[in-house]
XYZ file of C-alpha atoms in Angstrom:
275
model
C -55.470 -27.668 -12.946
C -55.455 -24.079 -13.892
C -54.417 -22.829 -10.604
C -51.621 -25.493 -10.535
C -50.429 -24.256 -13.776
C -50.643 -20.757 -13.187
C -48.629 -21.381 -9.749
C -45.878 -22.695 -11.789
C -45.723 -20.319 -14.402
C -45.301 -17.442 -11.476
C -42.563 -19.612 -9.519
C -40.567 -20.003 -12.835
C -41.062 -16.264 -13.622
C -39.713 -15.656 -10.244
C -36.750 -17.888 -10.726
C -36.195 -16.069 -13.805
C -36.580 -12.700 -12.076
C -33.874 -13.953 -9.305
C -31.321 -15.388 -11.794
C -31.487 -11.917 -14.064
C -30.923 -9.990 -10.904
C -28.384 -12.294 -9.656
C -26.603 -12.188 -13.003
C -26.889 -8.194 -13.196
C -25.304 -8.090 -9.611
C -22.242 -10.220 -10.439
C -21.801 -8.280 -13.520
C -21.730 -5.033 -11.827
C -19.339 -6.717 -9.283
C -16.938 -7.674 -12.075
C -17.432 -4.402 -13.790
C -16.594 -2.682 -10.314
C -13.869 -5.199 -9.753
C -12.267 -4.221 -12.822
C -12.625 -0.660 -12.558
C -10.932 -0.952 -8.920
C -8.358 -2.882 -9.861
C -7.342 -0.827 -12.809
C -7.869 2.479 -10.952
C -6.332 5.298 -12.029
C -3.012 6.156 -10.155
C -3.834 9.846 -10.511
C -6.815 9.463 -8.655
C -7.706 11.161 -5.068
C -7.222 8.278 -3.214
C -6.445 10.492 -0.145
C -8.240 10.764 3.035
C -8.171 14.201 4.089
C -7.027 15.677 7.289
C -9.025 13.876 10.372
C -10.449 16.555 12.761
C -8.326 16.822 16.066
C -9.227 13.601 18.082
C -10.511 13.410 21.660
C -7.873 10.758 22.358
C -4.692 13.021 21.674
C -3.038 15.927 23.226
C -0.295 17.967 22.819
C 0.020 19.433 26.111
C 3.281 17.353 26.452
C 5.049 18.819 23.679
C 8.535 20.526 23.891
C 11.133 21.709 22.014
C 15.135 21.089 22.662
C 15.621 24.890 23.226
C 13.428 24.441 26.340
C 15.346 21.664 27.320
C 18.077 23.384 29.757
C 19.723 20.054 30.888
C 19.106 16.169 30.166
C 21.434 15.309 33.230
C 18.640 15.439 35.781
C 16.272 14.073 33.700
C 15.031 10.674 33.095
C 15.003 10.172 29.296
C 12.387 7.289 27.826
C 13.471 6.581 24.327
C 10.490 4.977 22.816
C 11.676 5.085 19.263
C 11.801 2.103 16.784
C 15.505 2.979 16.205
C 16.753 4.147 19.758
C 17.842 7.850 19.832
C 20.447 7.990 22.655
C 23.362 5.947 23.181
C 25.333 7.959 25.537
C 25.910 5.708 28.682
C 26.605 8.934 30.895
C 22.673 9.872 30.568
C 19.724 8.097 32.293
C 18.246 6.770 29.369
C 15.533 3.653 29.165
C 14.754 2.308 26.077
C 11.326 1.143 25.829
C 8.037 1.112 24.012
C 5.128 3.819 24.328
C 3.105 0.837 25.494
C 5.721 -0.139 28.077
C 6.055 3.185 29.294
C 2.391 3.379 30.315
C 2.948 0.492 32.727
C 5.846 1.997 34.520
C 4.373 3.180 37.603
C 7.803 4.378 39.411
C 8.078 6.962 36.593
C 4.897 8.831 37.358
C 6.638 11.245 39.748
C 9.928 11.580 38.021
C 11.038 14.417 35.520
C 10.409 12.492 32.190
C 11.301 13.405 28.969
C 10.161 11.095 26.281
C 11.819 10.899 22.703
C 10.869 9.209 19.713
C 11.794 9.862 15.824
C 11.183 13.558 15.857
C 8.590 13.655 12.966
C 6.267 11.503 14.756
C 3.338 13.815 16.197
C 0.409 11.773 15.954
C 1.071 8.734 18.153
C 3.156 11.046 20.544
C -0.004 13.143 20.981
C -1.895 9.986 21.630
C 0.692 8.680 24.187
C 0.715 12.319 25.705
C -3.399 11.953 26.399
C -2.854 8.578 28.068
C 0.027 9.422 30.141
C -1.905 12.258 31.551
C -4.884 9.956 31.942
C -2.617 7.427 33.913
C -1.325 9.627 36.425
C 1.842 10.839 35.096
C 2.698 14.185 36.865
C 4.759 15.815 34.090
C 5.543 13.813 30.882
C 7.595 15.933 28.284
C 7.702 14.545 24.352
C 10.420 15.865 22.566
C 9.304 17.441 19.005
C 11.838 18.534 16.585
C 15.096 19.173 17.349
C 18.129 16.389 18.063
C 19.788 16.881 21.454
C 21.105 13.287 20.519
C 23.483 15.485 18.640
C 22.902 13.252 15.242
C 23.524 14.755 11.774
C 22.233 12.037 9.771
C 19.124 12.867 7.450
C 15.862 11.428 8.188
C 14.694 9.155 5.514
C 10.814 8.682 6.517
C 8.553 5.778 5.375
C 5.902 6.727 2.953
C 3.619 4.932 5.531
C 4.626 7.277 8.553
C 3.906 9.936 6.055
C 0.695 9.383 5.294
C -0.270 8.912 8.919
C 0.798 12.429 9.986
C -0.532 14.252 7.383
C -3.726 12.916 7.499
C -4.131 12.472 11.320
C -2.219 15.549 12.555
C -0.877 17.877 9.872
C 2.461 18.416 8.178
C 4.006 20.698 5.656
C 5.127 19.227 2.706
C 7.944 20.346 0.245
C 7.683 19.383 -3.429
C 10.804 19.271 -5.006
C 9.431 20.679 -8.273
C 5.904 22.334 -9.573
C 5.276 18.728 -11.520
C 5.486 16.640 -8.126
C 3.463 19.612 -6.403
C 0.706 19.092 -8.826
C 0.858 15.499 -8.700
C 0.340 15.634 -4.734
C -2.424 18.293 -5.518
C -4.256 15.734 -7.522
C -3.786 13.327 -4.474
C -5.320 16.140 -2.445
C -1.856 16.834 -0.458
C -0.906 20.708 -0.439
C 2.455 21.457 -0.785
C 5.033 24.049 -1.469
C 6.836 23.648 -4.736
C 10.512 24.359 -5.158
C 10.825 26.464 -8.485
C 12.991 25.678 -11.022
C 16.771 27.123 -10.739
C 15.775 27.871 -6.937
C 18.040 26.355 -4.154
C 16.380 23.758 -1.740
C 17.244 25.217 1.246
C 15.807 28.625 1.062
C 12.566 26.701 -0.034
C 12.576 24.716 2.749
C 13.602 27.263 5.659
C 10.848 29.559 4.149
C 7.998 26.856 4.173
C 8.997 25.776 7.767
C 8.668 29.198 8.920
C 5.583 30.167 7.434
C 3.627 27.004 7.896
C 5.302 24.587 10.832
C 3.663 27.014 13.533
C 7.125 27.377 15.159
C 8.182 23.693 14.374
C 4.792 22.413 15.772
C 4.116 20.794 12.682
C 6.770 18.568 10.818
C 8.188 19.207 7.401
C 8.461 16.343 5.003
C 10.223 16.744 1.318
C 8.976 14.696 -1.374
C 10.413 14.328 -4.963
C 10.751 11.578 -7.372
C 12.165 8.283 -6.380
C 15.001 8.659 -9.145
C 16.366 11.927 -7.147
C 16.534 10.554 -3.728
C 20.127 9.833 -3.191
C 20.891 13.405 -4.890
C 18.296 14.718 -2.058
C 19.826 12.966 0.500
C 23.252 14.354 -0.299
C 21.867 17.873 -0.717
C 20.109 17.584 2.892
C 23.382 16.353 4.165
C 25.431 19.363 2.931
C 23.117 22.162 3.505
C 22.320 23.723 6.947
C 18.857 21.928 6.964
C 17.266 20.713 10.139
C 13.835 19.197 10.914
C 13.110 18.336 7.278
C 12.474 14.831 6.570
C 12.706 13.004 3.136
C 9.986 10.773 2.103
C 11.452 7.448 0.827
C 10.558 6.509 -2.536
C 8.881 9.764 -3.454
C 5.753 10.725 -5.165
C 5.569 7.273 -7.085
C 5.584 5.256 -4.009
C 2.819 7.651 -2.062
C 0.905 7.020 -4.989
C 1.084 3.416 -4.872
C 0.210 3.161 -1.229
C -2.848 5.629 -1.418
C -4.128 3.513 -4.239
C -3.708 0.464 -2.340
C -5.226 1.861 0.824
C -8.365 2.984 -1.454
C -8.492 -0.528 -2.823
C -8.455 -2.297 0.551
C -11.139 0.480 1.924
C -13.308 -0.783 -1.022
C -13.235 -4.425 -0.136
C -13.622 -3.730 3.514
C -17.030 -1.883 2.853
C -18.309 -5.179 1.667
C -19.015 -4.940 -2.231
C -19.566 -8.408 -3.336
C -17.201 -9.830 -5.978
C -14.374 -7.722 -4.895
C -12.044 -10.070 -4.004
C -8.517 -9.593 -5.288
C -6.430 -7.664 -7.294
C -3.719 -9.251 -9.635
C -1.327 -8.045 -11.752
């Protein structure tokens, strides 16, 4: 009788311990969810620059001044928005994935054109083409042999991909924007008050882009995007790309990316963040 009673007490005790432990976990999970969902937008959500990966190569990269003539080249336009429309040129519009399957191009003098700020995906494509037996693929970086004079406005997602996976030069339109980027873990060159935009961007490109090897991005505030676009159109600036949505959109995107990463790590109770 005593043994049975003792077993019951022990069983009840274990249930209490288990219930208490479960309650503690659920409480912590709820607390964690509240913390993550109300995460401070000034937090450092940025993933530092990834080391150079084995699946990328810059061997194919070439500048526009190194292209003597495009008439004798097969132009493979892999941009989402086609860069070439001249019917006199030998242009093929296709995706990078499709290009890798075109066996007849392996021995052709091939020049690949994409959005000029895309270096990470092009370095990956270069490696895959070389491994696939392409003899001398060239990928145009920077410059614009298509002759377009429009300002390149890039998405926040493209900016983050380049900064985190390849590297880039970032110019902030003010010290305050530079400070906010620094808090996120993104280094930048600030345009000091009363200074013109063009000289600062030009100097940053000369000092840090490694002869155009790294793309140059301009980050301001969302409210000044239209003004910055007009400035870039009127001043003699090339190879600089305006980040759409500014610092506010960068913060939002990095915060959301951080929240999604937390969920993927399997913290129980973190299911969704409403509001």
